[in-house]
Tab-separated table of C-alpha atoms in Angstrom:
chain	number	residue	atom	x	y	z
A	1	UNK	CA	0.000	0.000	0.000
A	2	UNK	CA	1.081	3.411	-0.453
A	3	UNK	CA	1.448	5.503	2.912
A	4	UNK	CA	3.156	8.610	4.025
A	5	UNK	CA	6.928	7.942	5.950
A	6	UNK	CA	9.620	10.389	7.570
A	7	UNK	CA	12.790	10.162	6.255
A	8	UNK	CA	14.319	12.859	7.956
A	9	UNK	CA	14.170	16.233	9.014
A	10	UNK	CA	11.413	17.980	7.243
A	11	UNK	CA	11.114	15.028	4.809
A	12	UNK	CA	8.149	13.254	4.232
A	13	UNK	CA	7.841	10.837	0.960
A	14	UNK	CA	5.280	7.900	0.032
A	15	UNK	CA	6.148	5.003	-0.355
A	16	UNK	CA	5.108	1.443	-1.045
A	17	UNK	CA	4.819	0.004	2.368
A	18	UNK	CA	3.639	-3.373	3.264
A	19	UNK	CA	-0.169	-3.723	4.086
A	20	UNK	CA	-1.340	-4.373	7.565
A	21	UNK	CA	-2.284	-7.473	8.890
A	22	UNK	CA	-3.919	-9.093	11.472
A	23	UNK	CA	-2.009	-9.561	14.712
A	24	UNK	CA	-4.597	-10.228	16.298
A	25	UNK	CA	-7.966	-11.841	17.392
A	26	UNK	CA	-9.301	-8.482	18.633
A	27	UNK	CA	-7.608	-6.419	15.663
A	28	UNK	CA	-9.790	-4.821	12.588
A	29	UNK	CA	-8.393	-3.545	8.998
A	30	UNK	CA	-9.595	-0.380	8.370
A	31	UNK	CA	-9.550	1.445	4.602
A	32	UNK	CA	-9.047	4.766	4.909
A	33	UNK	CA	-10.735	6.858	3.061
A	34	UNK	CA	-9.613	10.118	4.645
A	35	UNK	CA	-6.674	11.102	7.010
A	36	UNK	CA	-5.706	14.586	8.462
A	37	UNK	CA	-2.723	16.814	8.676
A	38	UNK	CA	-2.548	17.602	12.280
A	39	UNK	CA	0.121	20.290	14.104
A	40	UNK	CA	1.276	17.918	16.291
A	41	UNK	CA	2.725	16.201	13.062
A	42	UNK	CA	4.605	19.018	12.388
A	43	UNK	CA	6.847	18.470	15.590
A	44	UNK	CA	8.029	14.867	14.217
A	45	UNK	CA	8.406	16.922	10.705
A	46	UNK	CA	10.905	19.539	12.449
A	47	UNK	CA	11.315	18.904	16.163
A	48	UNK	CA	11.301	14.833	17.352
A	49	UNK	CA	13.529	13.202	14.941
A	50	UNK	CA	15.696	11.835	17.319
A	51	UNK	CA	12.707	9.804	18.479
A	52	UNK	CA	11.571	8.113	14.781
A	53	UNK	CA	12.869	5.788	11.620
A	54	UNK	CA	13.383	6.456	8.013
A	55	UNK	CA	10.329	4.764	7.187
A	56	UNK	CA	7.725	5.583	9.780
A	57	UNK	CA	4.360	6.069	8.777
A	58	UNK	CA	3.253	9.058	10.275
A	59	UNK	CA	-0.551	10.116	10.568
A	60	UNK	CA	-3.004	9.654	13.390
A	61	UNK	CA	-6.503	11.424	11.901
A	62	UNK	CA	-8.681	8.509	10.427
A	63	UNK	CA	-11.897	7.217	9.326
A	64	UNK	CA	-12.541	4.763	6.883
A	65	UNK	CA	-14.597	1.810	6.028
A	66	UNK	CA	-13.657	-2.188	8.277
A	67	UNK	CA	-12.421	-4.281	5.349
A	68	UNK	CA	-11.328	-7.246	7.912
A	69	UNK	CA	-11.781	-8.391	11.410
A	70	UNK	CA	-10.004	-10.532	14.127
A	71	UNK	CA	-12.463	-13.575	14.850
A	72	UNK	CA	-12.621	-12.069	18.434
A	73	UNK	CA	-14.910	-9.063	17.145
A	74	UNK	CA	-18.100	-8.778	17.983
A	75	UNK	CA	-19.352	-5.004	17.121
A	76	UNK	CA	-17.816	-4.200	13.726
A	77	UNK	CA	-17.952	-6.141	10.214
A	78	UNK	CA	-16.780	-5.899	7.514
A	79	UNK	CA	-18.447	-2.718	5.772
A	80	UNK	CA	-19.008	-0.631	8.497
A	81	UNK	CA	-17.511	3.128	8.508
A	82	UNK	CA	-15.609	4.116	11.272
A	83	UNK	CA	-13.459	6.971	12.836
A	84	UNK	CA	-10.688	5.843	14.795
A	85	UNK	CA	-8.941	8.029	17.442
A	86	UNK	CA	-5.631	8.881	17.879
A	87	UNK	CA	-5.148	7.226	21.261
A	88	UNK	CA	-4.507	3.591	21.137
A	89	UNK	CA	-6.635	3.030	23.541
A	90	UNK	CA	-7.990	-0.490	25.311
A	91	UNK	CA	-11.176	0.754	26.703
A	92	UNK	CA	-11.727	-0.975	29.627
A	93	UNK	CA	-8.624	-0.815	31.997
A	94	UNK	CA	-8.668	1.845	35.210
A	95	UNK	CA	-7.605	4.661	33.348
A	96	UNK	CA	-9.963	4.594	30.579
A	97	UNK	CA	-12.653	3.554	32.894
A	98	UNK	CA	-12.089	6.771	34.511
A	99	UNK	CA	-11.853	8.565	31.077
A	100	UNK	CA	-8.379	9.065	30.720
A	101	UNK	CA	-8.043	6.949	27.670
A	102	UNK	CA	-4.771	8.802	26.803
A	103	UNK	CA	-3.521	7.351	29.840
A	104	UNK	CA	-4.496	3.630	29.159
A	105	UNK	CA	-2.594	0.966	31.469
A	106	UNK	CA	-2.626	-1.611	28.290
A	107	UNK	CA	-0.593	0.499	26.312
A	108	UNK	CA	1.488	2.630	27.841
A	109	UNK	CA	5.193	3.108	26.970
A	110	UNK	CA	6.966	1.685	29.773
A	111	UNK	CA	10.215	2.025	27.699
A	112	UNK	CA	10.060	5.848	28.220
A	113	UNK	CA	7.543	6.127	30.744
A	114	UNK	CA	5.055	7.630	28.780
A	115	UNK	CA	1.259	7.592	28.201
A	116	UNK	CA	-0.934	5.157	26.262
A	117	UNK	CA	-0.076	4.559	22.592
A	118	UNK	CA	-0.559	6.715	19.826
A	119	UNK	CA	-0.875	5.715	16.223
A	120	UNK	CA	1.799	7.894	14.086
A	121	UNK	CA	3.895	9.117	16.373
A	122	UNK	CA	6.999	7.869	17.681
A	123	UNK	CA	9.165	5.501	19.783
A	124	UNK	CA	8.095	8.037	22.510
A	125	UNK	CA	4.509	6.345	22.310
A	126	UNK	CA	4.745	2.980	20.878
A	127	UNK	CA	5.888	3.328	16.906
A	128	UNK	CA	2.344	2.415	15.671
A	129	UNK	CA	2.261	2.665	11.836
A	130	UNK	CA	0.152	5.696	11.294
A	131	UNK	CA	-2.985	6.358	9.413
A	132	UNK	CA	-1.492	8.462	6.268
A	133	UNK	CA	-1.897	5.347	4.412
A	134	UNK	CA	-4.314	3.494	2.620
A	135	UNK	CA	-4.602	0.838	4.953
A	136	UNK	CA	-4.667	0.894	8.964
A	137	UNK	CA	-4.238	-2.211	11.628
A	138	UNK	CA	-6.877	-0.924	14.678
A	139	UNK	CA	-6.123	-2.361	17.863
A	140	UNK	CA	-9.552	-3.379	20.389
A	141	UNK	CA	-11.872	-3.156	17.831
A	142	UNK	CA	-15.147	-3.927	20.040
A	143	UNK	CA	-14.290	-0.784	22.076
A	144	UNK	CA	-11.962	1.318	20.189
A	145	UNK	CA	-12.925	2.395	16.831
A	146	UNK	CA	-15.893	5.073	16.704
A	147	UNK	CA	-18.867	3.829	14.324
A	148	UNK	CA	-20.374	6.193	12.058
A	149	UNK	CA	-23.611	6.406	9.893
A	150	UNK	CA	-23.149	5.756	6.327
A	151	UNK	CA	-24.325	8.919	3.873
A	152	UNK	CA	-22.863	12.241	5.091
A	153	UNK	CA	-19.579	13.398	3.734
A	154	UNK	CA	-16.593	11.921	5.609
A	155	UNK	CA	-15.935	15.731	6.799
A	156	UNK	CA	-18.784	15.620	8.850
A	157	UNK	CA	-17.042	12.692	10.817
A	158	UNK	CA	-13.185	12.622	10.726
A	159	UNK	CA	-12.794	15.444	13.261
A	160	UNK	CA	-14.032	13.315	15.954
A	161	UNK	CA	-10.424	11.194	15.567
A	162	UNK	CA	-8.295	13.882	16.965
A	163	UNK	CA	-9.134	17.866	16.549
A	164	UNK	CA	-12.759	17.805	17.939
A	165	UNK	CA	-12.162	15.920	21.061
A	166	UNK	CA	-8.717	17.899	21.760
A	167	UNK	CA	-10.449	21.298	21.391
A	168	UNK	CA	-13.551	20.006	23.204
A	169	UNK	CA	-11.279	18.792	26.342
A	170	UNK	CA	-9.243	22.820	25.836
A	171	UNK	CA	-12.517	24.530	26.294
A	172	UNK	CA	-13.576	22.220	29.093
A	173	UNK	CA	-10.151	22.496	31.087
A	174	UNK	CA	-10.204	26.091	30.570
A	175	UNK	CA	-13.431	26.190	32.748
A	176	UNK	CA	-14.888	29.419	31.384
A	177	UNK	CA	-17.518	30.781	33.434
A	178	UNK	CA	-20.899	31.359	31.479
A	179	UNK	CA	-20.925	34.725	29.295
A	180	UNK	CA	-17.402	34.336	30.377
A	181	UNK	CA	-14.038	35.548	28.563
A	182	UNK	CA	-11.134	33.385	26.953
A	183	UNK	CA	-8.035	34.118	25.011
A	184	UNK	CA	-7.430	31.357	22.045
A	185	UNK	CA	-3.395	31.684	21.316
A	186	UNK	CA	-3.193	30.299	18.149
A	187	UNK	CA	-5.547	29.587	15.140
A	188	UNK	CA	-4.671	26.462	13.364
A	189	UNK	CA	-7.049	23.865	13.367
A	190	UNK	CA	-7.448	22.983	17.250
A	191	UNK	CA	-7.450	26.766	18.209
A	192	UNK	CA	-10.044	27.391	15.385
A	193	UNK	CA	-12.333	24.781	16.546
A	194	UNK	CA	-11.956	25.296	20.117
A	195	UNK	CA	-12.778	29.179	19.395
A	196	UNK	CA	-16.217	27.430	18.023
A	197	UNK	CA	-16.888	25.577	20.716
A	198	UNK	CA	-16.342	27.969	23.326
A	199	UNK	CA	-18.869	30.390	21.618
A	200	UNK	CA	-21.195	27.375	21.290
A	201	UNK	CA	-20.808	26.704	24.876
A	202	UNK	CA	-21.910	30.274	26.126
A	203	UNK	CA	-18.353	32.079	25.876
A	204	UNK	CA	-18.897	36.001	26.203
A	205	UNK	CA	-15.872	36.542	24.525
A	206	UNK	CA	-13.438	34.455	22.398
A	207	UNK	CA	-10.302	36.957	21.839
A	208	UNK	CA	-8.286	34.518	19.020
A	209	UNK	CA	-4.722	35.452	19.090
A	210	UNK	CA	-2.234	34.238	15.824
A	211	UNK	CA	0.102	36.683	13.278
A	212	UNK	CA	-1.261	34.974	10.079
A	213	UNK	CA	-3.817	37.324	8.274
A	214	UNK	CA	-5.565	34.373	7.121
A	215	UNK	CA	-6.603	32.518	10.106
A	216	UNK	CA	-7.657	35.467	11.725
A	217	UNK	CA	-10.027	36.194	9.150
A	218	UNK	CA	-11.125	32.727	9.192
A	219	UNK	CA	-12.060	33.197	12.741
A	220	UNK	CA	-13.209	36.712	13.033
A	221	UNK	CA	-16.049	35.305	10.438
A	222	UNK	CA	-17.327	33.306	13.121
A	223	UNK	CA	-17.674	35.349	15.732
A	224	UNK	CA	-13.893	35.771	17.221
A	225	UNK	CA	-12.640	38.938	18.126
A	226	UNK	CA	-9.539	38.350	16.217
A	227	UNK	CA	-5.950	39.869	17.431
A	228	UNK	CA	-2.390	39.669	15.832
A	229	UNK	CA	1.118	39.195	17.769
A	230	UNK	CA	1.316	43.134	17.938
A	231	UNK	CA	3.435	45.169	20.950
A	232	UNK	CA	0.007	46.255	22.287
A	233	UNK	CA	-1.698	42.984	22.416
A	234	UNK	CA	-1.436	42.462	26.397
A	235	UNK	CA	-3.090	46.094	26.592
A	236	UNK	CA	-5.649	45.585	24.167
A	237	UNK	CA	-6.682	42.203	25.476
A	238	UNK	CA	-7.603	43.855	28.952
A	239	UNK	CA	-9.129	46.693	27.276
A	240	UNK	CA	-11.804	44.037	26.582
A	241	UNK	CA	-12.086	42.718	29.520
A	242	UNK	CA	-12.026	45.273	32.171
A	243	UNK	CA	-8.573	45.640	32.397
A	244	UNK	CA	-8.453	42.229	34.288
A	245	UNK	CA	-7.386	39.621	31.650
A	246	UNK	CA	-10.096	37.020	30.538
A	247	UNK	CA	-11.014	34.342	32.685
A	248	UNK	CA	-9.118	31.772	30.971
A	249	UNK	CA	-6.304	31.334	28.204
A	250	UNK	CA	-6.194	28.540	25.787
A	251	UNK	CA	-2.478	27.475	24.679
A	252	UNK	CA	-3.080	25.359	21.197
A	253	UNK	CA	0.342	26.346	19.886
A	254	UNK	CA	2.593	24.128	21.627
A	255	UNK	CA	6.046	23.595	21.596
A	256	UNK	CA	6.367	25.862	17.971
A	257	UNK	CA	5.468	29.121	18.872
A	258	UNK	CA	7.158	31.903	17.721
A	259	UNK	CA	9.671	33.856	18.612
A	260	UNK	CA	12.335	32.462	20.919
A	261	UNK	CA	15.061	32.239	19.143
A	262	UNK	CA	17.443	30.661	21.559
A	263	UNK	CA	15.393	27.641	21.932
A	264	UNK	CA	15.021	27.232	18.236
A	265	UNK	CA	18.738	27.496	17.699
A	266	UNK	CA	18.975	24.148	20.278
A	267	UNK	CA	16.025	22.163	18.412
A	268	UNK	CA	18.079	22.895	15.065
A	269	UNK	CA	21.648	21.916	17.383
A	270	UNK	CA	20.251	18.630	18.336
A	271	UNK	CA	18.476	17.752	15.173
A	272	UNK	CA	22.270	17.430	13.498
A	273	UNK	CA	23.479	15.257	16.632
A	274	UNK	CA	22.882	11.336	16.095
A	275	UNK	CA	20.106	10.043	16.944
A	276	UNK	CA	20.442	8.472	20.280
A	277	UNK	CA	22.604	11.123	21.753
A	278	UNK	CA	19.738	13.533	20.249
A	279	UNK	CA	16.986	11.812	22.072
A	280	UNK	CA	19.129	11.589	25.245
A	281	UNK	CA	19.773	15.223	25.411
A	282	UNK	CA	15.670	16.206	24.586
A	283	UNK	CA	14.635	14.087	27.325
A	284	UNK	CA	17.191	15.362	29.924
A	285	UNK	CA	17.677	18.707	28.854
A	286	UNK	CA	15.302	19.631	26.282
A	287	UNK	CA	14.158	23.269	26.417
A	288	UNK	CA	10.471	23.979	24.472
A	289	UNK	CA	9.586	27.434	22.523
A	290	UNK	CA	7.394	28.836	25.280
A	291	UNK	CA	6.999	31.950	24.364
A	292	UNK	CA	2.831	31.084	23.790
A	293	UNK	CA	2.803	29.544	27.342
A	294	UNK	CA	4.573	32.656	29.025
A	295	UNK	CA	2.039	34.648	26.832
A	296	UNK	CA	-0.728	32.491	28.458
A	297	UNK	CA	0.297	33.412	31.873
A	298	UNK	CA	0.945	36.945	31.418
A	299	UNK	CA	-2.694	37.321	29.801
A	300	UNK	CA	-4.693	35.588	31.885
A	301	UNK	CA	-6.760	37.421	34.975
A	302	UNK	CA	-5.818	36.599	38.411
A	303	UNK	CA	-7.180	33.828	39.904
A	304	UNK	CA	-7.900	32.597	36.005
A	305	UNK	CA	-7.135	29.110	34.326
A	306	UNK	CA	-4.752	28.190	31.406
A	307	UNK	CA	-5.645	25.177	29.727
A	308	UNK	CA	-2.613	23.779	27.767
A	309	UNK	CA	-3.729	21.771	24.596
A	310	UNK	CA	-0.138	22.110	22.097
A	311	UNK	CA	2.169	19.244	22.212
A	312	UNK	CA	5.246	20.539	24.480
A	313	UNK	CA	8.343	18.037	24.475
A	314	UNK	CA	11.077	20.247	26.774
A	315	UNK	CA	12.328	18.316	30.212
A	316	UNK	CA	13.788	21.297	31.146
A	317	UNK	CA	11.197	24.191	31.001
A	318	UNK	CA	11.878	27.107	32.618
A	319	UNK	CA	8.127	27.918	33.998
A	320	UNK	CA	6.970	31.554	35.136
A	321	UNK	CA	6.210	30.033	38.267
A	322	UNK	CA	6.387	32.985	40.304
A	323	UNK	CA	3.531	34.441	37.773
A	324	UNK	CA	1.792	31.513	38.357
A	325	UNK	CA	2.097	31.352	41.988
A	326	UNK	CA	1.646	35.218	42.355
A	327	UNK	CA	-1.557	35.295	39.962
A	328	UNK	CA	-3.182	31.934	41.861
A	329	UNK	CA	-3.715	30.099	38.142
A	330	UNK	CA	-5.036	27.149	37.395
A	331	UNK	CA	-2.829	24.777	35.121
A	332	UNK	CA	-4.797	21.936	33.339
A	333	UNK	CA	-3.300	20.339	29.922
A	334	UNK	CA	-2.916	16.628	28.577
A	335	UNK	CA	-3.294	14.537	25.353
A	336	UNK	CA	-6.737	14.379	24.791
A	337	UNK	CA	-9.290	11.734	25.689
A	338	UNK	CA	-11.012	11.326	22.785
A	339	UNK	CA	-13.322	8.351	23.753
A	340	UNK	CA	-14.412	10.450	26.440
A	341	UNK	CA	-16.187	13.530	24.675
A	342	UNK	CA	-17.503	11.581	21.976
A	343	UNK	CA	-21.107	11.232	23.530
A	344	UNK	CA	-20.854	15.123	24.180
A	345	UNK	CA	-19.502	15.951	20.400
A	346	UNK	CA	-21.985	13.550	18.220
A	347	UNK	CA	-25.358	15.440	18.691
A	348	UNK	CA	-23.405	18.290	17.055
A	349	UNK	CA	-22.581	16.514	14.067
A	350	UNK	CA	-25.798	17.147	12.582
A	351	UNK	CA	-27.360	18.591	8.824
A	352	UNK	CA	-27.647	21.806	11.215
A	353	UNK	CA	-23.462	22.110	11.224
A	354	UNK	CA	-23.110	23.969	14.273
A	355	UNK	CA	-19.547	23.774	14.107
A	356	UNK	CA	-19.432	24.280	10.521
A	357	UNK	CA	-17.271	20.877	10.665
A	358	UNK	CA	-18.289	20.459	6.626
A	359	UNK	CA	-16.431	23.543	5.488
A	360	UNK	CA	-13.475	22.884	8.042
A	361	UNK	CA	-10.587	21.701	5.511
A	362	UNK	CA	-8.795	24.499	3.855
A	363	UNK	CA	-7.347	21.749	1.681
A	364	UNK	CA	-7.984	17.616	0.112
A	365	UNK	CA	-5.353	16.545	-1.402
A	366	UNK	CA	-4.403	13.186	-2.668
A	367	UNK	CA	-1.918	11.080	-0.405
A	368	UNK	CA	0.497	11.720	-3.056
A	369	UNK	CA	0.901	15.128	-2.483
A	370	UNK	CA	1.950	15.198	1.315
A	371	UNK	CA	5.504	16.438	1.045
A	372	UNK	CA	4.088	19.752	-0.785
A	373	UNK	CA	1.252	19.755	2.257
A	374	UNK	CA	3.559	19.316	4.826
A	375	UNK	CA	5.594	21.797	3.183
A	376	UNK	CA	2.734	24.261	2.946
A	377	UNK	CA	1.310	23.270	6.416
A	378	UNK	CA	4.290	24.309	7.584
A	379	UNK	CA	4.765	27.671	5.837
A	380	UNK	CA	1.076	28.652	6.620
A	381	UNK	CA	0.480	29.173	3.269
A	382	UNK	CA	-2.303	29.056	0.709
A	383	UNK	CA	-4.632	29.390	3.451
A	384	UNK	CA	-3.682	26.257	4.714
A	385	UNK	CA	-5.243	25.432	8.380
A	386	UNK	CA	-6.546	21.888	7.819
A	387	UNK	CA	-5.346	19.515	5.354
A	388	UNK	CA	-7.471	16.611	5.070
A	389	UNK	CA	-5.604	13.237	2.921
A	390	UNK	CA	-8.051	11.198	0.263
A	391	UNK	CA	-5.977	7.912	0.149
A	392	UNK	CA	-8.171	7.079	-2.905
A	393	UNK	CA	-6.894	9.930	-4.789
A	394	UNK	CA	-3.946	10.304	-7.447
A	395	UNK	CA	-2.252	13.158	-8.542
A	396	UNK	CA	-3.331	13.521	-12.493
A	397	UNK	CA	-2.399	16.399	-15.123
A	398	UNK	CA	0.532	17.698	-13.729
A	399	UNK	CA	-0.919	20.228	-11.735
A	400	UNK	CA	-0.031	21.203	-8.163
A	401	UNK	CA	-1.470	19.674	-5.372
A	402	UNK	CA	-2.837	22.942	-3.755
A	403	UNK	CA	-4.367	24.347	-7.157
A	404	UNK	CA	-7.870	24.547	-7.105
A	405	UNK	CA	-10.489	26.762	-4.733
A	406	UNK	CA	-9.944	25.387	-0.982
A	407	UNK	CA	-13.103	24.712	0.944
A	408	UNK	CA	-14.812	27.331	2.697
């Protein structure tokens, strides 16, 4: 099958990759029929190299249709549409019985002490193939995999594998009061969504902070009272709130924020060292871009809440915790749960569109075209924010693979 694999820093290529099989009783095949470009892949694109193979396939943003299942399945058959999230997840053990499937005692990475399992993304959690590829081996497949109704676009569904859940948990960590205030820092695809579901949920005001023209129009047509990285932001942020700070600050930028220079001069140090004295140094010493989490602090009101929803990597943080201390915040962050919010995100899924989940992706492009999307992605241009993969799809006519209107 053809799938998307790193091959090094900021180097994606498909290749010709075996197809999955069944390892299984409990396993499912799943053919994808569409697969997202998320942020977080971004940080194995530039950031965790030291941490992946030449060969990898990267992706964790399916849905797709069962083609095969392990003779231990009982819920799924062959035929029947799915989403699947990005947590390899069991289901049933104490931590996802308590809803913290992204903690799941089945498959976490005891190697490196880390959560449970993720499909696409690294030794650091497990080095499941990922799901830019035409084909996908799905663990637990009576309690894992999220069924879907046949009929509506696949855009109506595919969210639920990774950016609806992770901007439903942001806006639910960030425990905005009703009529409330909150400060989105950043406007990619989880701090675009999570500005829509804060103003679904009642937000007074959703102040959406990022320095790329595009995304803050994007926003600004929903509702968000769209800012740029400008000298006078922290002043005109209090200006709309009362010259507090609003309630509560949403971090979806993560560990590549702009701005600080130093640390980006150490993630481009390490990337050149080999591999396992790379990995040894990020995990001991690694230092994160935090430029959006000191932003976060510094905005927020006293006594407010900063929910942290970007990936960040560093061992070795410096934190404003005097800030913290002084201002009495509340610090909630984590991989999502995605199996958790699903009952909450499903009734919105409707022909109504609350979300406006149908117009989400900026960009489909065949599989065949993800080193120009990663590329782009990247960049932030073309008006990319989401990039949604059609496995299905080939490249025909020598054109390039952003040409064409994006979707609205």
């Amino acid at each position: 099958m053809k799938a998307v694999t790193w091959q090094g820093r900021r180097k994606v290529s498909v290749e010709q990759v075996p197809d999955p099989v069944l390892q299984k009783p409990t396993d499912v095949i799943v053919r994808i029929t569409s697969s997202g470009l998320c942020g977080s892949d971004l940080h194995l694109y530039e950031v965790l190299g030291p941490f992946l193979d030449a060969g990898d396939v990267l992706g964790h943003e399916p849905m797709g249709v069962v083609e095969e299942v392990g003779a231990d399945v009982r819920r799924l058959r062959p035929g029947t549409r799915v989403v699947v999230p990005f947590n390899v997840s069991c289901g049933t053990c104490a931590m996802c019985s308590r809803g913290l499937h992204s903690q799941c005692e089945t498959t976490q990475v005891h190697a490196y002490d880390t959560g449970a399992a993720l499909f696409g993304y690294t030794k650091l959690y497990g080095q499941v193939p990922g799901a830019q590829a035409e084909y996908l081996r799905v663990p637990f497949g009576d309690t894992l995999p999220i069924q879907v109704p046949d009929g509506p676009p696949d855009d109506r569904f595919v969210y639920l594998s990774d950016v609806l859940p992770t901007a439903w948990q942001a806006v639910e960590y960030a425990e905005i009061p009703p009529g409330g205030s909150v400060a989105v820092l950043g406007l990619g695809p989880i701090g675009d969504m999570a500005s829509r579901i804060a103003l679904l949920r009642g937000a007074g005001l959703v102040v959406g902070i990022d320095p790329v023209p595009d995304r803050r129009d994007r926003a600004a047509a929903r509702g968000v009272r769209a800012l740029d990285l400008s000298d006078e932001l922290i002043d005109r942020v209090r200006d709309l709130t009362d010259g507090r700070g609003p309630d509560a600050v949403i971090d979806a930028v993560g560990m590549e924020a702009h701005g600080a220079p130093v640390a980006k001069g150490l993630h481009t140090m390490v990337a050149l060292l080999p591999d396992g004295l790379a990995g040894r140094m990020m995990r001991r010493f690694g230092v994160d871009r935090l430029s959006a989490l000191h932003l976060a602090v510094e905005l927020v009101r006293r006594g407010g809440t900063v929910s942290l929803s970007g990936v960040y990597g560093g061992a070795a943080d410096p934190m404003p915790l005097f800030a913290m201390f002084d201002k009495q915040i509340r610090l909630h962050m984590g991989q999502a749960n995605v199996l958790r919010w699903v009952d909450d995100l499903l009734p919105l899924l409707t022909d109504d569109d609350p979300l406006g989940v149908e117009g989400f992706a900026t960009h489909r492009l065949p599989l065949d075209a993800a080193p120009e999307a990663y590329d782009m992605f990247q960049a932030k241009r073309d008006g990319a924010v989401k990039i949604l993969f059609s496995p299905g799809a080939h490249l025909s006519g020598g054109g390039t693979p952003a040409e064409g209107p994006p979707a609205a």
